[in-house]
PDB file of C-alpha atoms in Angstrom:
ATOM      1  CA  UNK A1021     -14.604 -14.291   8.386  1.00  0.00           C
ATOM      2  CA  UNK A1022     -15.869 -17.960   8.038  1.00  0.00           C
ATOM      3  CA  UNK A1023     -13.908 -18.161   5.142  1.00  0.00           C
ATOM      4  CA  UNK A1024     -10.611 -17.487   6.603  1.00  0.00           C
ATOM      5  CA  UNK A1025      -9.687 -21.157   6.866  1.00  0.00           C
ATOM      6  CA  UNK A1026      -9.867 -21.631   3.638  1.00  0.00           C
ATOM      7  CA  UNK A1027      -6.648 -21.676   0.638  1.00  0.00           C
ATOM      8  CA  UNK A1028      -5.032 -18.155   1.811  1.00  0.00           C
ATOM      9  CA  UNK A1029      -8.054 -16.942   3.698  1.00  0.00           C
ATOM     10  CA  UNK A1030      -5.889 -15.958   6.886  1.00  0.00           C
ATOM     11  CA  UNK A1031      -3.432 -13.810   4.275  1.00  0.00           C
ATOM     12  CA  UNK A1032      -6.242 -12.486   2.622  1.00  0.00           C
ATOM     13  CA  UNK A1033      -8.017 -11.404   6.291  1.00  0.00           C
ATOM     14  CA  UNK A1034      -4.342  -9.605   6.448  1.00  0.00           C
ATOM     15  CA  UNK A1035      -4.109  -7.922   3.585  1.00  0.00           C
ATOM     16  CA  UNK A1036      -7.804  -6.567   3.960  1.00  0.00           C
ATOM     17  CA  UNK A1037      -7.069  -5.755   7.823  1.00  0.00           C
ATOM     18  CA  UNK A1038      -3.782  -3.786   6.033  1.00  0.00           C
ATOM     19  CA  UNK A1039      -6.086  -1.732   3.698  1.00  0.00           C
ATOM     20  CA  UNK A1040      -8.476  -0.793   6.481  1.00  0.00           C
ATOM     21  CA  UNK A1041      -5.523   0.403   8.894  1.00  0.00           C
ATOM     22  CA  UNK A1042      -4.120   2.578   5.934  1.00  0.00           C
ATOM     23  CA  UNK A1043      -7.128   3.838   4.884  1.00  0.00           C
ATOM     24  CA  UNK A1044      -8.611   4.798   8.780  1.00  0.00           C
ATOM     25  CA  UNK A1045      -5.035   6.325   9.564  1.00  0.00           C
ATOM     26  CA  UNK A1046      -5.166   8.255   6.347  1.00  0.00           C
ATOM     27  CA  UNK A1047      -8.719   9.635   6.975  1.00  0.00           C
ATOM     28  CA  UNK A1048      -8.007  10.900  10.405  1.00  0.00           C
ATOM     29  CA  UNK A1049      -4.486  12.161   9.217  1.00  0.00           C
ATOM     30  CA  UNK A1050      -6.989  14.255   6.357  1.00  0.00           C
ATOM     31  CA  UNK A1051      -8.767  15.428   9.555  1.00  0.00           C
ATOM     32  CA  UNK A1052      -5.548  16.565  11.331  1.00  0.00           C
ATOM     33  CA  UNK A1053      -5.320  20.323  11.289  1.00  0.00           C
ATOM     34  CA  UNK A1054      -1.822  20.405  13.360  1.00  0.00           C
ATOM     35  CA  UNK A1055       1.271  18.835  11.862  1.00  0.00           C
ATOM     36  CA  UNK A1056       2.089  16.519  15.333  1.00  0.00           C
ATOM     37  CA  UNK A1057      -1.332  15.070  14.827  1.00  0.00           C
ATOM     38  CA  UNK A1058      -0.709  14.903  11.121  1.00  0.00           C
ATOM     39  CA  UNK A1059       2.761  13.487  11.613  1.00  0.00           C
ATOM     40  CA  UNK A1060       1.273  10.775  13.903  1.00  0.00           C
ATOM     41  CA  UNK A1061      -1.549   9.408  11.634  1.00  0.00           C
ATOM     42  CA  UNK A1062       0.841   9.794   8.601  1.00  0.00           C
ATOM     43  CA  UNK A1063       3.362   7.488  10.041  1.00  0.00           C
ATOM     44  CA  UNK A1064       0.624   4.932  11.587  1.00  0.00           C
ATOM     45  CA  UNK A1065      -0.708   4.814   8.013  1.00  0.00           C
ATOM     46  CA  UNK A1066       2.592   3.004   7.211  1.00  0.00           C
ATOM     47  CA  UNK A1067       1.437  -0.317   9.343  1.00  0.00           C
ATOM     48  CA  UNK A1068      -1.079  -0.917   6.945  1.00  0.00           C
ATOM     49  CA  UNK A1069       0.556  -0.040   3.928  1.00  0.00           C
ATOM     50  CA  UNK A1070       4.203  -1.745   4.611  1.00  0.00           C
ATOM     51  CA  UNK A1071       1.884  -4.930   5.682  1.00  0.00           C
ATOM     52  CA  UNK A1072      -0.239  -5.093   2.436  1.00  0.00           C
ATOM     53  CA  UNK A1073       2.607  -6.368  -0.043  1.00  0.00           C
ATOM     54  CA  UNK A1074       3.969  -9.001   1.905  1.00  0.00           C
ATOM     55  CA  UNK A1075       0.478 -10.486   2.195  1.00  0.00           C
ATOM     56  CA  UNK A1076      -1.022 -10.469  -0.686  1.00  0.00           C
ATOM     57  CA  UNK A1077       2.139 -12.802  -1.851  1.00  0.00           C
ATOM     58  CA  UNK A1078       1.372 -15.012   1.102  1.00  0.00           C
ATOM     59  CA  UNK A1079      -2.199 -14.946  -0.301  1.00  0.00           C
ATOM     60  CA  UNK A1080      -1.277 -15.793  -3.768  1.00  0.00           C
ATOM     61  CA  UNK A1081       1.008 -18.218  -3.384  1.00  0.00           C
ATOM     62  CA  UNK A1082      -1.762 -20.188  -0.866  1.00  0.00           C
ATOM     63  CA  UNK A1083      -4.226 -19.503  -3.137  1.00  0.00           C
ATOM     64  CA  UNK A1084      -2.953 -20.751  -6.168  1.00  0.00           C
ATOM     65  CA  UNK A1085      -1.963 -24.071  -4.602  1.00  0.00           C
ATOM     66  CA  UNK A1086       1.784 -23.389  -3.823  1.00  0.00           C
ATOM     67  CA  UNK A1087       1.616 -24.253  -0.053  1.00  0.00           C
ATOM     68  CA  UNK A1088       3.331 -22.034   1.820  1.00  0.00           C
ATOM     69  CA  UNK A1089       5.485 -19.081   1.340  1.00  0.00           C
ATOM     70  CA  UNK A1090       9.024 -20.456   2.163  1.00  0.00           C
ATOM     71  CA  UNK A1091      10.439 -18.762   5.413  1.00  0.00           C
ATOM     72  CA  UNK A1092      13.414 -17.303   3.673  1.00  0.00           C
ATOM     73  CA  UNK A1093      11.363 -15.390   1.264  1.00  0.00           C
ATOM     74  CA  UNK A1094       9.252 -14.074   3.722  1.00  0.00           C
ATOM     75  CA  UNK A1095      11.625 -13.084   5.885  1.00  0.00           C
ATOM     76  CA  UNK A1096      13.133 -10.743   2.526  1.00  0.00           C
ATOM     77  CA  UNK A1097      10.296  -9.554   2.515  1.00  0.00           C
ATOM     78  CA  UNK A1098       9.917  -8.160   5.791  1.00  0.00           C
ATOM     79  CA  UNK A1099      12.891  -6.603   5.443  1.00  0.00           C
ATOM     80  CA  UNK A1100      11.903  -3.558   3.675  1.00  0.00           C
ATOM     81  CA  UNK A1101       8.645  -2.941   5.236  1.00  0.00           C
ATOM     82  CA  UNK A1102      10.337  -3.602   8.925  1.00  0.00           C
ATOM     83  CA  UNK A1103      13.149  -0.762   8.079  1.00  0.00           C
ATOM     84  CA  UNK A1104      10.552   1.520   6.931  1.00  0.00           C
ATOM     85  CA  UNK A1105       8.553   0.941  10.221  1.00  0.00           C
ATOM     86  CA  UNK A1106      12.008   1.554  12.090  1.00  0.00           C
ATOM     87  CA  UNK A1107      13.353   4.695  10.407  1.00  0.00           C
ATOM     88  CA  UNK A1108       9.185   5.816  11.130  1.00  0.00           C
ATOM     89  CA  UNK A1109       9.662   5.264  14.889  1.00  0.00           C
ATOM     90  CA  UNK A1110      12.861   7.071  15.253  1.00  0.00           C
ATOM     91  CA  UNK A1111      12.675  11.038  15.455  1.00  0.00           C
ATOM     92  CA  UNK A1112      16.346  11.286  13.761  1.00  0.00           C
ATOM     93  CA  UNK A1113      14.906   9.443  10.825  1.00  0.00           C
ATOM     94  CA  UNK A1114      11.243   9.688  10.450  1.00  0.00           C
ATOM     95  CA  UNK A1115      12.081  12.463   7.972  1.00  0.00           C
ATOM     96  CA  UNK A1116      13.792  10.119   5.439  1.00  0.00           C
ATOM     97  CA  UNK A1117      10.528   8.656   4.710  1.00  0.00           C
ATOM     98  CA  UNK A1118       8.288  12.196   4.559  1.00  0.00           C
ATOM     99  CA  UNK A1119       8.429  15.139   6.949  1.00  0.00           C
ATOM    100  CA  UNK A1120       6.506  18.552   7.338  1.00  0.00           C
ATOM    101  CA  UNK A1121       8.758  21.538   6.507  1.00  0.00           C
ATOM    102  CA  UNK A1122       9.758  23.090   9.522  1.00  0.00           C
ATOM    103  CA  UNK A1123       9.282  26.881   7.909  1.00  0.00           C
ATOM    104  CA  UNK A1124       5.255  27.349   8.111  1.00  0.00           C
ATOM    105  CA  UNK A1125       5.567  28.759   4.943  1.00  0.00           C
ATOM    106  CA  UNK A1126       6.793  26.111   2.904  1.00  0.00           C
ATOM    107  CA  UNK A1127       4.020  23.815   4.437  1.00  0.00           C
ATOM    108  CA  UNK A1128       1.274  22.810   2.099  1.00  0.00           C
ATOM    109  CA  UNK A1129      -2.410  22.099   3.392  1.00  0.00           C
ATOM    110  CA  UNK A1130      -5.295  20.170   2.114  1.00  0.00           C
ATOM    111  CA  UNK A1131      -7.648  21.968   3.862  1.00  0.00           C
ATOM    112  CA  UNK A1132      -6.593  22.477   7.140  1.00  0.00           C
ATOM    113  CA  UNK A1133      -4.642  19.233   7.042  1.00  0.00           C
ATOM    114  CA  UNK A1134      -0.807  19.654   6.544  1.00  0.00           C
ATOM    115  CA  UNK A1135       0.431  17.512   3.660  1.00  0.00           C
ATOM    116  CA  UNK A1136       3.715  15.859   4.187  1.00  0.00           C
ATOM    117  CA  UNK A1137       6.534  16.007   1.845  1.00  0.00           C
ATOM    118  CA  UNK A1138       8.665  12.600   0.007  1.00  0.00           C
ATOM    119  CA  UNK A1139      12.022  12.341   2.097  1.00  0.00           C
ATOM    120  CA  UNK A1140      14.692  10.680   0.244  1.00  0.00           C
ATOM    121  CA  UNK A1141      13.791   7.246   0.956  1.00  0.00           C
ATOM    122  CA  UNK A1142      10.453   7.355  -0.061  1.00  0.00           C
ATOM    123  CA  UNK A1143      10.536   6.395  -3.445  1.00  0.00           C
ATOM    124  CA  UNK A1144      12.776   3.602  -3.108  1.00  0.00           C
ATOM    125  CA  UNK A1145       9.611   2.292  -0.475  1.00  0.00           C
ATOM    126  CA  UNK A1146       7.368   3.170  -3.305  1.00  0.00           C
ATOM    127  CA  UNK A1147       9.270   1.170  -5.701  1.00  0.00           C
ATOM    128  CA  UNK A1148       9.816  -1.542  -3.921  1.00  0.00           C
ATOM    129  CA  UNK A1149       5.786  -1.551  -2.842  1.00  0.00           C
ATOM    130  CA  UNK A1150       4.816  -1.763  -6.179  1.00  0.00           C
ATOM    131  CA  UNK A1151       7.264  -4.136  -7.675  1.00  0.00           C
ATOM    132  CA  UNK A1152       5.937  -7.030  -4.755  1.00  0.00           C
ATOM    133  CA  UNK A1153       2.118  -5.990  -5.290  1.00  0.00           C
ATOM    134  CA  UNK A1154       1.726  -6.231  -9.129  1.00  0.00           C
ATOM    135  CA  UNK A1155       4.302  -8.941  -8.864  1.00  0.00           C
ATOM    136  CA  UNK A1156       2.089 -10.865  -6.520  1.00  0.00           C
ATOM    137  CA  UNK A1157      -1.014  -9.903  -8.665  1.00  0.00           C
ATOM    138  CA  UNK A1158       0.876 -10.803 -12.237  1.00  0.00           C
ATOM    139  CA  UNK A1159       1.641 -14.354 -10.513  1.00  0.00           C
ATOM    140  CA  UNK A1160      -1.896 -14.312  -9.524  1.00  0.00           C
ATOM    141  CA  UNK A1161      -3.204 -13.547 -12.902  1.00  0.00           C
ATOM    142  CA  UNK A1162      -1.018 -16.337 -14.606  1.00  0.00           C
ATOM    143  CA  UNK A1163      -1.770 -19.041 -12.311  1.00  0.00           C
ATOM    144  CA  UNK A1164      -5.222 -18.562 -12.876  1.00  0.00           C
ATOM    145  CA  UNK A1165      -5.211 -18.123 -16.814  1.00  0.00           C
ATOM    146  CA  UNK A1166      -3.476 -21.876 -16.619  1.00  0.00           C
ATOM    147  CA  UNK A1167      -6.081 -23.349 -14.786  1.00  0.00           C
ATOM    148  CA  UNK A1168      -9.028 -22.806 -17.254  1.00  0.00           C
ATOM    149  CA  UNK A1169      -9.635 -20.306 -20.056  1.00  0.00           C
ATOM    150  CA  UNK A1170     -12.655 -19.292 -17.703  1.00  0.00           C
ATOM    151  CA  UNK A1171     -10.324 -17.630 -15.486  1.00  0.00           C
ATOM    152  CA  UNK A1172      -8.828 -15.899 -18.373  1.00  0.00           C
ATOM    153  CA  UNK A1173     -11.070 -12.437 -18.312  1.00  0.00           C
ATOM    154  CA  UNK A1174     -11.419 -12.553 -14.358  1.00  0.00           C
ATOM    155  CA  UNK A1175      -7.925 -12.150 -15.014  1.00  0.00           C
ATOM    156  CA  UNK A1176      -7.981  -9.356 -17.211  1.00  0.00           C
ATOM    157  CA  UNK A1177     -10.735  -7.726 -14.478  1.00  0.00           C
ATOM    158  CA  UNK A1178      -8.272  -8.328 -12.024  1.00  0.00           C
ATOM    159  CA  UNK A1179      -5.236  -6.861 -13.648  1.00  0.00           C
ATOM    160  CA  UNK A1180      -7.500  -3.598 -14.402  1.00  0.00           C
ATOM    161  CA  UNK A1181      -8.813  -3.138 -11.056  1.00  0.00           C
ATOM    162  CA  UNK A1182      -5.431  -3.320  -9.659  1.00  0.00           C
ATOM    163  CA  UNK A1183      -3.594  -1.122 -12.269  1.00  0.00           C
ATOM    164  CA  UNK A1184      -5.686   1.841 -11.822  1.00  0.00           C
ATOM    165  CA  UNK A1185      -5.338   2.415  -8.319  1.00  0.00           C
ATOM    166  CA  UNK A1186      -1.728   2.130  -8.702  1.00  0.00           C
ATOM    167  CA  UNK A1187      -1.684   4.798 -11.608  1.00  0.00           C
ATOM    168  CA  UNK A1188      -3.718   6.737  -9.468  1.00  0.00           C
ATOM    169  CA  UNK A1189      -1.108   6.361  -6.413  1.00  0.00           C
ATOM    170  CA  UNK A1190       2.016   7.008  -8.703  1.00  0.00           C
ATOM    171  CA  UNK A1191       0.127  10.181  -9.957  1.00  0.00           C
ATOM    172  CA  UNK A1192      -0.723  11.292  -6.831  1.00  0.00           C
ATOM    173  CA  UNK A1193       2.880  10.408  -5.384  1.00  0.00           C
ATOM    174  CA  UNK A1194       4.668  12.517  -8.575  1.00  0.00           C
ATOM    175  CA  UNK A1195       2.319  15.141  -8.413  1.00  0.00           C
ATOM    176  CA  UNK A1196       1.919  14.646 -12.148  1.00  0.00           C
ATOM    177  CA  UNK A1197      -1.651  15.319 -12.090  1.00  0.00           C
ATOM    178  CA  UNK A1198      -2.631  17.933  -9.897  1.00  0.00           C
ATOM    179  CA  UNK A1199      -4.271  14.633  -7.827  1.00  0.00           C
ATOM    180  CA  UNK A1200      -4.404  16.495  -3.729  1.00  0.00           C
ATOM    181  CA  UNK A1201      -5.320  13.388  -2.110  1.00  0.00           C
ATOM    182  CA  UNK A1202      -4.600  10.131  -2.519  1.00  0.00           C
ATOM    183  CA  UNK A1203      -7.053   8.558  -4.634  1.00  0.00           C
ATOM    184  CA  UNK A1204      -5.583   4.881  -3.899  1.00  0.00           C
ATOM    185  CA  UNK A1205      -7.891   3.189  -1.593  1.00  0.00           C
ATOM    186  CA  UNK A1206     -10.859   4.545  -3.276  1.00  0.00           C
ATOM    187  CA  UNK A1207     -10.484   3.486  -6.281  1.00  0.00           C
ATOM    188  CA  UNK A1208      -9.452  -0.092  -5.154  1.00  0.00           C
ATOM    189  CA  UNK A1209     -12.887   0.339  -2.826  1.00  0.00           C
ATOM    190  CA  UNK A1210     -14.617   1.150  -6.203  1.00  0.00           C
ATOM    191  CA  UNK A1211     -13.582  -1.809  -8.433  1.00  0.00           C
ATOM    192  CA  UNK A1212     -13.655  -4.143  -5.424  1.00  0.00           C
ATOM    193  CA  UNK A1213     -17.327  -3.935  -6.686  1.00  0.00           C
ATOM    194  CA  UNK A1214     -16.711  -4.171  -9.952  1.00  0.00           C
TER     195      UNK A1214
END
């Protein structure tokens, strides 16, 4: 927190505040064992999650040296997580983004927990969430392989650590794998440390 003054230290407290919201609200919506609690902690979830993109390019951009992020290209980039946040409020639409099957028998539990389902504009969320995090990350990455040849492997460290918890999110969010939660935030937690 003494830090935060420094080049992108405000964006950074942002993005980390982001994570934290997204990974509380998905803990207690784990906890839920009725689908309105569920419902509730799945869509407060989103206020960390829609917030964590457009920071982390504030971040890099301050923290590379770029000043700040014009106004225009912020404001596209609020677009998307703002609409998301929107059709979440709104009963009529929530269910665009996930919903709970209304027929108890098509609901799926971890647990106790009921387990949302994608709506139909999930994935295009989900695309456009990863396309402006490893976009930020691969601008990161370059700046700092220009500045020195030092920076070159933190890069590489960097680029892993970040990778696998989005392999581990698009796995989870396909179902490819068999993966029943969301393995996301702990595997960032893990290389953090790394």
């Amino acid at each position: 927190w003494p830090h935060r003054q420094a080049a992108g230290g405000e964006a950074l407290t942002a993005a980390l505040l982001a994570a934290g919201t997204w990974t509380i609200c998905y803990a207690l919506e784990l906890s839920s064992t009725t689908v309105a609690v569920a419902r509730f902690w799945s869509g407060a979830k989103f206020l960390g999650i829609v917030v964590l993109a457009p920071a982390m390019w504030v971040f890099v951009i301050r923290y590379t040296g770029r000043g700040a992020l014009p106004g225009w290209l912020f404001a596209i980039l609020l677009v998307e997580p703002v609409a998301v946040l929107v059709l979440l409020a709104l009963p009529v639409t929530h269910d665009l983004v996930h919903y709970y099957p209304a027929d108890p028998t098509r609901q799926r539990f971890l647990g106790h927990a009921p387990i949302p389902e994608s709506g139909p504009l999930f994935w295009s969320h989900a695309v456009y969430t990863y396309v402006v995090l490893l976009g930020a990350v691969a601008v990161l990455v370059y700046r700092l392989a220009r500045v020195a040849a030092l920076y070159r492997r933190s890069g590489l460290v960097m680029i892993s650590v970040t990778v696998l918890p989005f392999l581990g999110n698009l796995l989870f969010n396909t179902e490819t794998a068999q993966v029943r939660v969301d393995p996301t935030l702990v595997q960032a937690a893990r290389d953090a440390g790394r």
